[in-house]
mmCIF file of C-alpha atoms and ligand atoms in Angstrom:
data_model
loop_
_atom_site.group_PDB
_atom_site.id
_atom_site.type_symbol
_atom_site.label_atom_id
_atom_site.label_comp_id
_atom_site.label_asym_id
_atom_site.label_seq_id
_atom_site.Cartn_x
_atom_site.Cartn_y
_atom_site.Cartn_z
ATOM 1 C CA MET G 11 9.057 -18.384 -8.005
ATOM 2 C CA ILE G 12 6.555 -16.642 -6.112
ATOM 3 C CA ASN G 13 3.264 -18.280 -6.901
ATOM 4 C CA PHE G 14 0.603 -16.777 -4.680
ATOM 5 C CA PHE G 15 -1.182 -15.438 -7.520
ATOM 6 C CA GLU G 16 -2.351 -18.382 -8.774
ATOM 7 C CA ASP G 17 -5.746 -18.175 -7.070
ATOM 8 C CA ASN G 18 -5.999 -14.494 -7.914
ATOM 9 C CA THR G 19 -8.039 -14.837 -10.911
ATOM 10 C CA MET G 20 -10.887 -12.601 -9.461
ATOM 11 C CA ASN G 21 -13.111 -10.131 -11.840
ATOM 12 C CA TYR G 22 -14.384 -7.563 -9.230
ATOM 13 C CA ASN G 23 -16.722 -6.425 -11.507
ATOM 14 C CA ASN G 24 -17.620 -6.284 -15.221
ATOM 15 C CA LEU G 25 -15.004 -3.966 -16.445
ATOM 16 C CA ASP G 26 -12.596 -5.456 -19.110
ATOM 17 C CA PHE G 27 -8.964 -4.141 -19.089
ATOM 18 C CA ASN G 28 -8.103 -5.982 -22.122
ATOM 19 C CA ASN G 29 -6.847 -3.540 -24.799
ATOM 20 C CA LYS G 30 -6.653 -0.899 -22.196
ATOM 21 C CA THR G 31 -3.334 1.101 -21.323
ATOM 22 C CA ILE G 32 -2.877 1.224 -17.658
ATOM 23 C CA LEU G 33 -0.085 3.433 -15.835
ATOM 24 C CA ILE G 34 0.957 2.085 -12.420
ATOM 25 C CA THR G 35 3.159 4.598 -10.514
ATOM 26 C CA GLY G 36 5.036 2.754 -7.739
ATOM 27 C CA GLY G 37 4.490 -0.348 -9.705
ATOM 28 C CA ALA G 38 7.780 -1.963 -8.113
ATOM 29 C CA GLY G 39 6.340 -1.525 -4.801
ATOM 30 C CA PHE G 40 3.940 -3.550 -2.790
ATOM 31 C CA ILE G 41 0.669 -2.262 -3.655
ATOM 32 C CA GLY G 42 1.539 -1.188 -7.411
ATOM 33 C CA SER G 43 3.166 -4.808 -7.976
ATOM 34 C CA ASN G 44 0.146 -6.708 -6.869
ATOM 35 C CA LEU G 45 -2.046 -4.360 -9.067
ATOM 36 C CA ALA G 46 0.505 -5.110 -12.114
ATOM 37 C CA PHE G 47 0.157 -8.940 -11.724
ATOM 38 C CA TYR G 48 -3.691 -8.440 -11.173
ATOM 39 C CA PHE G 49 -3.599 -7.168 -14.486
ATOM 40 C CA GLN G 50 -1.515 -9.420 -16.255
ATOM 41 C CA LYS G 51 -3.282 -12.490 -14.705
ATOM 42 C CA ASN G 52 -6.692 -11.552 -15.327
ATOM 43 C CA PHE G 53 -6.492 -9.315 -18.529
ATOM 44 C CA SER G 54 -3.561 -10.512 -20.596
ATOM 45 C CA ASN G 55 -4.389 -8.173 -23.374
ATOM 46 C CA SER G 56 -3.929 -4.997 -21.306
ATOM 47 C CA ARG G 57 -0.873 -2.799 -21.663
ATOM 48 C CA ILE G 58 0.539 -2.318 -18.556
ATOM 49 C CA VAL G 59 3.219 0.255 -17.782
ATOM 50 C CA ILE G 60 5.001 0.704 -14.452
ATOM 51 C CA PHE G 61 6.772 3.871 -13.611
ATOM 52 C CA ASP G 62 8.757 3.747 -10.681
ATOM 53 C CA CYS G 63 12.417 5.235 -9.348
ATOM 54 C CA PHE G 64 13.286 1.869 -7.698
ATOM 55 C CA ARG G 65 15.609 1.847 -4.899
ATOM 56 C CA SER G 66 18.908 3.315 -4.723
ATOM 57 C CA ASP G 67 21.275 3.792 -1.622
ATOM 58 C CA SER G 68 20.056 6.807 -0.406
ATOM 59 C CA VAL G 69 18.531 7.097 2.942
ATOM 60 C CA PHE G 70 16.300 9.339 4.885
ATOM 61 C CA SER G 71 17.622 10.718 8.294
ATOM 62 C CA ASN G 72 16.146 7.973 9.887
ATOM 63 C CA GLY G 73 18.267 5.492 8.339
ATOM 64 C CA ASN G 74 15.252 3.969 6.247
ATOM 65 C CA LEU G 75 15.736 3.849 2.397
ATOM 66 C CA GLN G 76 14.036 6.733 0.386
ATOM 67 C CA SER G 77 12.278 4.264 -1.822
ATOM 68 C CA PHE G 78 11.200 0.724 -1.466
ATOM 69 C CA GLY G 79 10.714 -0.337 -5.219
ATOM 70 C CA HIS G 80 12.545 -3.668 -5.942
ATOM 71 C CA TYR G 81 12.808 -5.488 -9.125
ATOM 72 C CA LYS G 82 12.107 -8.815 -7.128
ATOM 73 C CA ASN G 83 8.709 -7.426 -6.813
ATOM 74 C CA LEU G 84 8.246 -7.683 -10.798
ATOM 75 C CA ILE G 85 10.050 -10.889 -11.507
ATOM 76 C CA GLY G 86 7.491 -12.570 -13.943
ATOM 77 C CA PHE G 87 5.894 -9.150 -15.046
ATOM 78 C CA LYS G 88 5.886 -8.840 -18.658
ATOM 79 C CA GLY G 89 4.660 -5.315 -19.459
ATOM 80 C CA GLU G 90 6.647 -2.236 -19.657
ATOM 81 C CA ILE G 91 8.869 -0.526 -17.215
ATOM 82 C CA ILE G 92 9.992 3.088 -16.949
ATOM 83 C CA CYS G 93 12.277 4.058 -14.298
ATOM 84 C CA GLY G 94 11.802 7.482 -13.114
ATOM 85 C CA ASN G 95 11.195 9.888 -10.184
ATOM 86 C CA ILE G 96 7.389 11.173 -10.048
ATOM 87 C CA ALA G 97 8.751 14.833 -8.906
ATOM 88 C CA ASN G 98 10.721 15.219 -12.151
ATOM 89 C CA LEU G 99 9.091 16.507 -14.756
ATOM 90 C CA ASN G 100 11.532 15.508 -17.171
ATOM 91 C CA ASN G 101 11.154 11.826 -15.994
ATOM 92 C CA LEU G 102 7.433 12.325 -16.384
ATOM 93 C CA SER G 103 7.574 13.365 -19.881
ATOM 94 C CA LEU G 104 8.876 9.687 -20.965
ATOM 95 C CA LEU G 105 5.047 8.878 -20.077
ATOM 96 C CA SER G 106 3.792 11.598 -23.207
ATOM 97 C CA LYS G 107 4.011 8.975 -25.716
ATOM 98 C CA TYR G 108 1.164 6.876 -23.954
ATOM 99 C CA LYS G 109 -2.476 7.470 -24.232
ATOM 100 C CA PHE G 110 -3.454 5.960 -20.825
ATOM 101 C CA ASP G 111 -7.176 4.707 -19.675
ATOM 102 C CA TYR G 112 -6.463 3.921 -16.210
ATOM 103 C CA ILE G 113 -3.831 5.785 -13.872
ATOM 104 C CA PHE G 114 -3.285 3.875 -10.397
ATOM 105 C CA HIS G 115 -0.973 6.106 -8.548
ATOM 106 C CA GLN G 116 0.798 4.467 -5.514
ATOM 107 C CA ALA G 117 4.125 6.118 -6.030
ATOM 108 C CA ALA G 118 4.827 8.221 -2.805
ATOM 109 C CA ILE G 119 7.300 8.333 -0.060
ATOM 110 C CA SER G 120 5.250 5.777 1.669
ATOM 111 C CA ASP G 121 7.529 5.999 5.347
ATOM 112 C CA THR G 122 5.438 7.706 7.816
ATOM 113 C CA ARG G 123 8.329 8.657 10.027
ATOM 114 C CA VAL G 124 10.101 10.674 7.497
ATOM 115 C CA TYR G 125 10.171 14.425 8.511
ATOM 116 C CA ASP G 126 11.929 16.128 5.666
ATOM 117 C CA GLN G 127 8.810 18.118 4.841
ATOM 118 C CA THR G 128 10.229 19.587 1.839
ATOM 119 C CA LEU G 129 11.103 16.191 -0.029
ATOM 120 C CA ILE G 130 7.801 14.653 1.174
ATOM 121 C CA MET G 131 5.758 17.508 -0.153
ATOM 122 C CA GLU G 132 7.557 17.970 -3.119
ATOM 123 C CA THR G 133 7.241 14.150 -4.211
ATOM 124 C CA ASN G 134 3.843 13.290 -2.951
ATOM 125 C CA ILE G 135 2.047 16.667 -3.612
ATOM 126 C CA ASN G 136 3.564 18.597 -6.625
ATOM 127 C CA SER G 137 3.814 15.249 -8.625
ATOM 128 C CA PHE G 138 0.183 14.835 -8.149
ATOM 129 C CA TYR G 139 -0.651 18.178 -10.112
ATOM 130 C CA ASN G 140 1.452 16.621 -13.099
ATOM 131 C CA LEU G 141 -0.259 13.162 -12.970
ATOM 132 C CA LEU G 142 -3.713 14.890 -12.829
ATOM 133 C CA ASN G 143 -2.750 16.652 -15.692
ATOM 134 C CA ILE G 144 -1.613 13.434 -17.708
ATOM 135 C CA ALA G 145 -4.838 11.888 -16.752
ATOM 136 C CA LYS G 146 -6.924 14.849 -17.985
ATOM 137 C CA LYS G 147 -4.892 15.157 -21.282
ATOM 138 C CA ASP G 148 -5.666 11.148 -21.716
ATOM 139 C CA ASN G 149 -9.019 11.163 -20.347
ATOM 140 C CA ALA G 150 -7.930 8.572 -18.108
ATOM 141 C CA ALA G 151 -9.568 7.517 -14.809
ATOM 142 C CA MET G 152 -6.907 8.530 -11.736
ATOM 143 C CA ILE G 153 -7.089 6.247 -8.779
ATOM 144 C CA TYR G 154 -4.597 7.461 -6.355
ATOM 145 C CA ALA G 155 -3.362 6.185 -2.778
ATOM 146 C CA SER G 156 -4.395 8.295 -0.179
ATOM 147 C CA SER G 157 -3.889 6.927 3.657
ATOM 148 C CA ALA G 158 -5.467 6.389 6.935
ATOM 149 C CA ALA G 159 -2.517 8.578 8.091
ATOM 150 C CA THR G 160 -4.717 11.627 7.360
ATOM 151 C CA TYR G 161 -6.714 10.764 10.375
ATOM 152 C CA GLY G 162 -3.877 11.044 13.027
ATOM 153 C CA SER G 163 -5.468 10.282 16.117
ATOM 154 C CA MET G 164 -9.215 10.808 15.618
ATOM 155 C CA PRO G 165 -11.323 8.534 17.427
ATOM 156 C CA SER G 166 -12.699 5.375 15.678
ATOM 157 C CA PRO G 167 -14.415 4.796 13.400
ATOM 158 C CA GLN G 168 -12.349 7.222 11.200
ATOM 159 C CA THR G 169 -14.665 8.674 8.663
ATOM 160 C CA GLU G 170 -13.872 10.737 5.576
ATOM 161 C CA GLY G 171 -14.031 14.293 6.285
ATOM 162 C CA HIS G 172 -12.979 14.327 9.720
ATOM 163 C CA GLU G 173 -9.330 14.431 9.345
ATOM 164 C CA SER G 174 -6.129 15.477 11.684
ATOM 165 C CA PRO G 175 -2.946 14.175 10.393
ATOM 166 C CA GLU G 176 -0.006 13.972 12.710
ATOM 167 C CA ASN G 177 2.951 13.751 10.534
ATOM 168 C CA PRO G 178 4.205 15.158 7.250
ATOM 169 C CA TYR G 179 3.062 12.103 5.181
ATOM 170 C CA GLY G 180 -0.495 12.215 6.545
ATOM 171 C CA PHE G 181 -0.695 16.019 5.591
ATOM 172 C CA SER G 182 0.494 15.227 2.227
ATOM 173 C CA LYS G 183 -1.998 12.651 1.442
ATOM 174 C CA LEU G 184 -4.797 14.956 3.013
ATOM 175 C CA THR G 185 -3.630 17.669 0.401
ATOM 176 C CA MET G 186 -3.558 15.124 -2.342
ATOM 177 C CA ASP G 187 -7.222 14.563 -1.374
ATOM 178 C CA GLN G 188 -7.973 18.245 -1.253
ATOM 179 C CA ILE G 189 -6.216 18.641 -4.960
ATOM 180 C CA ALA G 190 -8.309 15.791 -6.179
ATOM 181 C CA SER G 191 -11.548 17.020 -4.879
ATOM 182 C CA LYS G 192 -11.083 20.452 -6.353
ATOM 183 C CA TYR G 193 -9.755 18.782 -9.657
ATOM 184 C CA SER G 194 -12.669 16.669 -9.964
ATOM 185 C CA ARG G 195 -14.999 19.712 -9.224
ATOM 186 C CA GLU G 196 -13.361 21.575 -12.231
ATOM 187 C CA ASN G 197 -13.160 18.665 -14.294
ATOM 188 C CA PRO G 198 -16.837 16.817 -13.636
ATOM 189 C CA LYS G 199 -16.436 14.450 -16.404
ATOM 190 C CA MET G 200 -12.923 12.785 -15.113
ATOM 191 C CA ILE G 201 -12.943 10.273 -12.968
ATOM 192 C CA VAL G 202 -10.747 10.756 -9.662
ATOM 193 C CA VAL G 203 -10.961 8.584 -6.919
ATOM 194 C CA GLY G 204 -8.801 8.460 -3.844
ATOM 195 C CA LEU G 205 -8.276 5.334 -1.540
ATOM 196 C CA ARG G 206 -7.282 5.696 2.432
ATOM 197 C CA TYR G 207 -5.658 2.509 3.007
ATOM 198 C CA PHE G 208 -5.572 1.374 6.221
ATOM 199 C CA ASN G 209 -3.043 -1.130 7.290
ATOM 200 C CA VAL G 210 -2.143 -3.197 4.317
ATOM 201 C CA TYR G 211 -0.438 -6.795 4.381
ATOM 202 C CA GLY G 212 0.699 -9.434 2.161
ATOM 203 C CA PRO G 213 2.791 -10.715 -0.389
ATOM 204 C CA ARG G 214 5.394 -8.254 -2.066
ATOM 205 C CA GLU G 215 5.487 -6.217 0.972
ATOM 206 C CA TYR G 216 9.075 -7.684 2.301
ATOM 207 C CA PHE G 217 11.069 -4.840 0.758
ATOM 208 C CA LYS G 218 9.631 -1.914 2.766
ATOM 209 C CA ALA G 219 11.847 -3.547 5.482
ATOM 210 C CA LYS G 220 11.202 -1.940 8.981
ATOM 211 C CA THR G 221 7.941 -0.043 7.487
ATOM 212 C CA ALA G 222 6.596 -3.727 6.347
ATOM 213 C CA SER G 223 3.638 -5.029 8.300
ATOM 214 C CA MET G 224 3.899 -6.496 11.554
ATOM 215 C CA VAL G 225 2.423 -9.658 10.259
ATOM 216 C CA ILE G 226 5.712 -10.574 8.152
ATOM 217 C CA GLN G 227 7.867 -8.922 10.920
ATOM 218 C CA LEU G 228 6.375 -11.106 13.760
ATOM 219 C CA GLY G 229 6.245 -14.045 11.302
ATOM 220 C CA HIS G 230 10.131 -13.952 10.817
ATOM 221 C CA GLN G 231 10.725 -13.598 14.573
ATOM 222 C CA ILE G 232 8.625 -16.317 15.458
ATOM 223 C CA LEU G 233 10.117 -18.536 12.735
ATOM 224 C CA SER G 234 13.692 -17.650 13.809
ATOM 225 C CA GLY G 235 12.774 -19.306 17.179
ATOM 226 C CA LYS G 236 12.379 -16.016 18.960
ATOM 227 C CA ALA G 237 9.243 -14.946 20.961
ATOM 228 C CA PRO G 238 7.062 -12.211 19.575
ATOM 229 C CA ARG G 239 8.106 -8.869 20.543
ATOM 230 C CA LEU G 240 5.298 -6.202 21.135
ATOM 231 C CA PHE G 241 4.765 -2.835 22.483
ATOM 232 C CA LYS G 242 3.291 -2.972 26.327
ATOM 233 C CA GLY G 243 -0.185 -2.942 26.030
ATOM 234 C CA SER G 244 -0.371 -4.228 22.606
ATOM 235 C CA ASP G 245 -3.889 -6.114 23.166
ATOM 236 C CA ASN G 246 -5.201 -2.701 23.482
ATOM 237 C CA ILE G 247 -3.469 -0.999 20.442
ATOM 238 C CA LEU G 248 -5.897 -1.871 17.638
ATOM 239 C CA ARG G 249 -5.743 -1.182 13.921
ATOM 240 C CA ASP G 250 -7.631 -2.058 10.732
ATOM 241 C CA PHE G 251 -5.631 -4.637 9.097
ATOM 242 C CA ILE G 252 -6.450 -5.325 5.390
ATOM 243 C CA TYR G 253 -5.222 -8.165 3.022
ATOM 244 C CA ILE G 254 -3.569 -7.353 -0.137
ATOM 245 C CA ASP G 255 -6.490 -8.866 -2.278
ATOM 246 C CA ASP G 256 -9.254 -6.430 -0.710
ATOM 247 C CA VAL G 257 -7.103 -3.515 -1.716
ATOM 248 C CA ILE G 258 -6.762 -4.786 -5.385
ATOM 249 C CA GLN G 259 -10.765 -5.146 -5.249
ATOM 250 C CA ALA G 260 -11.014 -1.332 -4.002
ATOM 251 C CA ASN G 261 -8.993 -0.184 -6.758
ATOM 252 C CA ILE G 262 -10.815 -2.152 -9.395
ATOM 253 C CA LYS G 263 -14.237 -0.912 -8.121
ATOM 254 C CA ALA G 264 -12.936 2.540 -7.753
ATOM 255 C CA CYS G 265 -12.757 2.584 -11.600
ATOM 256 C CA VAL G 266 -16.764 2.907 -11.764
ATOM 257 C CA PRO G 267 -17.306 4.891 -8.854
ATOM 258 C CA LYS G 268 -21.025 5.996 -8.033
ATOM 259 C CA LYS G 269 -19.370 9.347 -7.491
ATOM 260 C CA ASN G 270 -15.920 10.852 -7.407
ATOM 261 C CA GLY G 271 -14.510 11.204 -3.855
ATOM 262 C CA VAL G 272 -12.194 9.553 -0.881
ATOM 263 C CA TYR G 273 -12.838 6.227 0.266
ATOM 264 C CA ASN G 274 -11.511 4.504 3.294
ATOM 265 C CA VAL G 275 -10.267 0.948 2.533
ATOM 266 C CA GLY G 276 -10.348 -1.232 5.715
ATOM 267 C CA THR G 277 -12.007 -4.210 6.885
ATOM 268 C CA GLY G 278 -14.123 -2.011 9.255
ATOM 269 C CA VAL G 279 -12.917 -4.353 12.189
ATOM 270 C CA PRO G 280 -10.354 -3.455 14.483
ATOM 271 C CA ARG G 281 -7.768 -6.117 15.591
ATOM 272 C CA SER G 282 -4.875 -5.786 18.101
ATOM 273 C CA PHE G 283 -1.302 -6.379 17.658
ATOM 274 C CA GLN G 284 -1.561 -9.358 20.095
ATOM 275 C CA ASP G 285 -4.097 -10.837 17.640
ATOM 276 C CA ILE G 286 -1.569 -11.121 14.911
ATOM 277 C CA ALA G 287 1.137 -12.784 17.271
ATOM 278 C CA ASP G 288 -1.217 -15.191 18.422
ATOM 279 C CA ILE G 289 -2.645 -16.050 14.890
ATOM 280 C CA LEU G 290 0.976 -16.439 13.664
ATOM 281 C CA GLN G 291 1.701 -18.823 16.469
ATOM 282 C CA LYS G 292 -1.389 -21.026 15.885
ATOM 283 C CA GLU G 293 -0.367 -21.288 12.167
ATOM 284 C CA PHE G 294 3.217 -22.165 13.055
ATOM 285 C CA GLY G 295 2.385 -24.467 15.961
ATOM 286 C CA THR G 296 4.581 -22.543 18.187
ATOM 287 C CA ASN G 297 3.757 -21.262 21.909
ATOM 288 C CA PHE G 298 6.322 -18.623 22.817
ATOM 289 C CA LYS G 299 5.291 -15.940 25.546
ATOM 290 C CA THR G 300 5.053 -12.528 24.151
ATOM 291 C CA LYS G 301 7.765 -10.186 25.416
ATOM 292 C CA TYR G 302 6.535 -6.714 25.895
ATOM 293 C CA PHE G 303 8.727 -3.446 25.773
ATOM 294 C CA LEU G 304 7.840 0.114 25.970
ATOM 295 C CA ASN G 305 6.313 2.225 23.066
ATOM 296 C CA PRO G 306 9.157 4.871 21.767
ATOM 297 C CA TYR G 307 6.758 6.732 19.613
ATOM 298 C CA ASP G 308 4.665 9.902 20.379
ATOM 299 C CA GLY G 309 1.697 10.226 18.074
ATOM 300 C CA TYR G 310 0.932 6.539 17.774
ATOM 301 C CA GLN G 311 -2.193 5.508 16.331
ATOM 302 C CA MET G 312 -3.697 3.403 19.081
ATOM 303 C CA HIS G 313 -6.947 2.551 17.736
ATOM 304 C CA THR G 314 -8.037 2.397 14.117
ATOM 305 C CA GLN G 315 -11.318 1.263 12.457
ATOM 306 C CA ALA G 316 -12.474 2.331 8.734
ATOM 307 C CA ASP G 317 -15.872 3.510 8.450
ATOM 308 C CA ILE G 318 -16.667 1.808 5.196
ATOM 309 C CA SER G 319 -20.180 2.894 4.822
ATOM 310 C CA SER G 320 -19.278 5.416 1.816
ATOM 311 C CA SER G 321 -16.976 2.919 0.178
ATOM 312 C CA ILE G 322 -19.954 0.367 0.287
ATOM 313 C CA ASN G 323 -22.531 2.753 -0.919
ATOM 314 C CA ASN G 324 -20.288 4.444 -3.741
ATOM 315 C CA LEU G 325 -17.805 1.810 -4.567
ATOM 316 C CA ASP G 326 -19.518 -1.311 -3.671
ATOM 317 C CA PHE G 327 -16.564 -2.145 -1.865
ATOM 318 C CA GLN G 328 -17.236 -5.450 0.249
ATOM 319 C CA PRO G 329 -13.763 -6.609 2.230
ATOM 320 C CA GLN G 330 -13.874 -10.205 2.091
ATOM 321 C CA ILE G 331 -10.723 -11.374 4.070
ATOM 322 C CA SER G 332 -10.505 -11.564 7.968
ATOM 323 C CA LEU G 333 -7.315 -11.311 9.613
ATOM 324 C CA GLU G 334 -7.411 -15.013 10.209
ATOM 325 C CA LYS G 335 -8.098 -15.931 6.569
ATOM 326 C CA GLY G 336 -5.352 -13.277 5.370
ATOM 327 C CA ILE G 337 -2.504 -14.369 7.641
ATOM 328 C CA SER G 338 -3.277 -17.997 6.719
ATOM 329 C CA ALA G 339 -3.076 -17.115 3.069
ATOM 330 C CA TYR G 340 0.177 -15.454 3.589
ATOM 331 C CA ILE G 341 1.558 -18.087 5.816
ATOM 332 C CA PRO G 342 3.484 -19.907 2.573
ATOM 333 C CA GLU G 343 4.968 -16.804 1.452
ATOM 334 C CA ILE G 344 6.169 -15.702 4.813
ATOM 335 C CA LYS G 345 7.969 -19.092 5.043
ATOM 336 C CA ARG G 346 9.370 -19.036 1.374
ATOM 337 C CA LEU G 347 10.817 -15.576 2.512
ATOM 338 C CA TYR G 348 12.216 -16.774 5.618
ATOM 339 C CA GLY G 349 14.090 -19.360 3.810
ATOM 340 C CA SER G 350 15.637 -17.045 1.130
ATOM 341 C CA GLU G 351 15.275 -13.400 2.459
ATOM 342 C CA ASN G 352 15.085 -13.359 6.440
ATOM 343 C CA ILE G 353 13.692 -10.092 7.357
ATOM 344 C CA TRP G 354 15.411 -9.992 10.629
ATOM 345 C CA SER G 355 18.879 -10.368 9.147
ATOM 346 C CA ILE G 356 18.423 -7.665 6.947
ATOM 347 C CA LEU G 357 17.151 -5.183 9.208
ATOM 348 C CA LYS G 358 20.381 -5.391 11.099
ATOM 349 C CA ILE G 359 22.462 -4.511 8.016
ATOM 350 C CA LYS G 360 22.966 -0.795 8.377
ATOM 351 C CA ASN G 361 23.081 0.181 4.911
ATOM 352 C CA GLN G 362 20.314 -2.527 4.038
ATOM 353 C CA ASN G 363 21.770 -3.566 1.048
ATOM 354 C CA TYR G 364 19.580 -6.482 0.020
HETATM 355 N N1 LIG Q 8 0.870 -0.309 2.743
HETATM 356 C C1 LIG Q 8 0.158 0.382 3.423
HETATM 357 O O1 LIG Q 8 -0.340 -0.151 4.308
HETATM 358 C C2 LIG Q 8 -0.100 1.849 3.023
HETATM 359 C C3 LIG Q 8 -1.136 2.358 3.860
HETATM 360 C C4 LIG Q 8 -1.474 3.778 3.589
HETATM 361 C C5 LIG Q 8 -1.241 4.327 2.253
HETATM 362 N N2 LIG Q 8 -0.487 3.607 1.228
HETATM 363 C C6 LIG Q 8 -0.012 4.184 0.365
HETATM 364 O O2 LIG Q 8 -0.071 3.385 -0.928
HETATM 365 C C7 LIG Q 8 0.731 3.584 -1.709
HETATM 366 C C8 LIG Q 8 1.608 2.534 -2.155
HETATM 367 O O3 LIG Q 8 2.208 1.808 -0.727
HETATM 368 P P1 LIG Q 8 2.917 0.688 -0.611
HETATM 369 O O4 LIG Q 8 2.789 -0.097 0.476
HETATM 370 O O5 LIG Q 8 2.803 -0.453 -1.815
HETATM 371 O O6 LIG Q 8 4.451 1.291 -0.699
HETATM 372 P P2 LIG Q 8 5.627 0.978 -1.113
HETATM 373 O O7 LIG Q 8 6.770 1.859 -0.703
HETATM 374 O O8 LIG Q 8 6.058 -0.515 -1.363
HETATM 375 O O9 LIG Q 8 5.544 1.447 -2.875
HETATM 376 C C9 LIG Q 8 5.684 2.798 -3.140
HETATM 377 C C10 LIG Q 8 6.593 2.866 -4.692
HETATM 378 O O10 LIG Q 8 6.543 4.304 -4.922
HETATM 379 C C11 LIG Q 8 8.228 4.218 -5.432
HETATM 380 N N3 LIG Q 8 8.346 5.569 -5.321
HETATM 381 C C12 LIG Q 8 8.507 6.099 -4.116
HETATM 382 N N4 LIG Q 8 9.169 7.569 -4.401
HETATM 383 C C13 LIG Q 8 8.907 7.489 -5.999
HETATM 384 C C14 LIG Q 8 9.389 8.582 -6.692
HETATM 385 N N5 LIG Q 8 9.703 10.127 -6.155
HETATM 386 N N6 LIG Q 8 9.116 8.574 -7.952
HETATM 387 C C15 LIG Q 8 8.819 7.182 -8.429
HETATM 388 N N7 LIG Q 8 8.603 6.271 -7.761
HETATM 389 C C16 LIG Q 8 8.410 6.270 -6.290
HETATM 390 C C17 LIG Q 8 8.853 3.450 -4.444
HETATM 391 O O11 LIG Q 8 10.252 2.938 -5.261
HETATM 392 C C18 LIG Q 8 7.739 2.085 -4.309
HETATM 393 O O12 LIG Q 8 7.966 0.999 -5.460
HETATM 394 C C19 LIG Q 8 1.548 4.724 -1.155
HETATM 395 O O13 LIG Q 8 1.255 5.939 -1.919
HETATM 396 C C20 LIG Q 8 1.310 4.672 0.206
HETATM 397 O O14 LIG Q 8 1.604 6.060 0.774
HETATM 398 C C21 LIG Q 8 0.038 2.456 1.786
#
């Protein structure tokens, strides 16, 4: 039984979500399921509705599954679950019987290495118009997931307003930001906030498999007695890694923004992949020599660092958790998963039937 939420009894502001109806799209995925349990734990009288297509056997041309939602992320969840595709209007009509107070829109094709542009744009963009219309009808606050992928290789620190996406996924998220901005101008009374997550890690990311963070992937590599494998020059590949609890904080604070907009959600502190391997080894008490191999990817982000000044000013966002603290909090779950669901063994299975 997963129990890392025992400590997650934080109220990040004075908002009371009891007696509120909350829609979480993508609620069977990593961030969505963490949000769902946050509300369940802290606001036991909230009505939580998850809308997610869950995973099927369908795979993209890159071999990855088309969606990562997994029932195991929701074991213990007591709210309502609707299985549906956000890109399908008939499926979305299942939501018409509710009147939502808050919508946390996390569902998306979240795999940055998918190049089927039609499918990405249909799923990530078209559905957003329809979800915004639901928010407008219900007078609900719309908090949606954007991404640091909107920045592509823009120099650090990445700042809102200076984007240059380098893949269809990043483009789709930037388009969502532009739709949100227009929608919010046309509907000034609505709350519409986009959150540009940087590299999120933590419990319930496991079923993202190859697209899960390097924290769990390296963690299981080391636990299986192997040296951590990293791209050559990994001490110079820096990313802004953010722990899931800080992402939850951003979502809660986004419900009462000083003004609508899109905001970076990172720590503001870039760290290397080598740092992750070193911290994990320290936690596990191992001392493997890192093995390096050539980075096969073009368009690889080499340095990300969120400029969080606007998030601090407009959302009162205050990231609390350093990479050391986040990995340390995550270690028991990494070990538990290694015992029951070793990521390296499942990655070797071609049809990822886990
Ligand atoms: N995790 C990160 O580091 C990160 C970084 C930047 C942005 N984001 C964004 O945050 C959001 C949540 O990401 P995550 O890490 O939890 O990913 P995830 O893949 O675990 O969650 C996405 C969820 O959406 C569901 N979904 C996918 N397509 C759907 C569809 N057509 N209809 C209904 N449900 C669908 C999936 O089943 C999954 O449960 C996504 O929008 C993602 O693009 C995540």
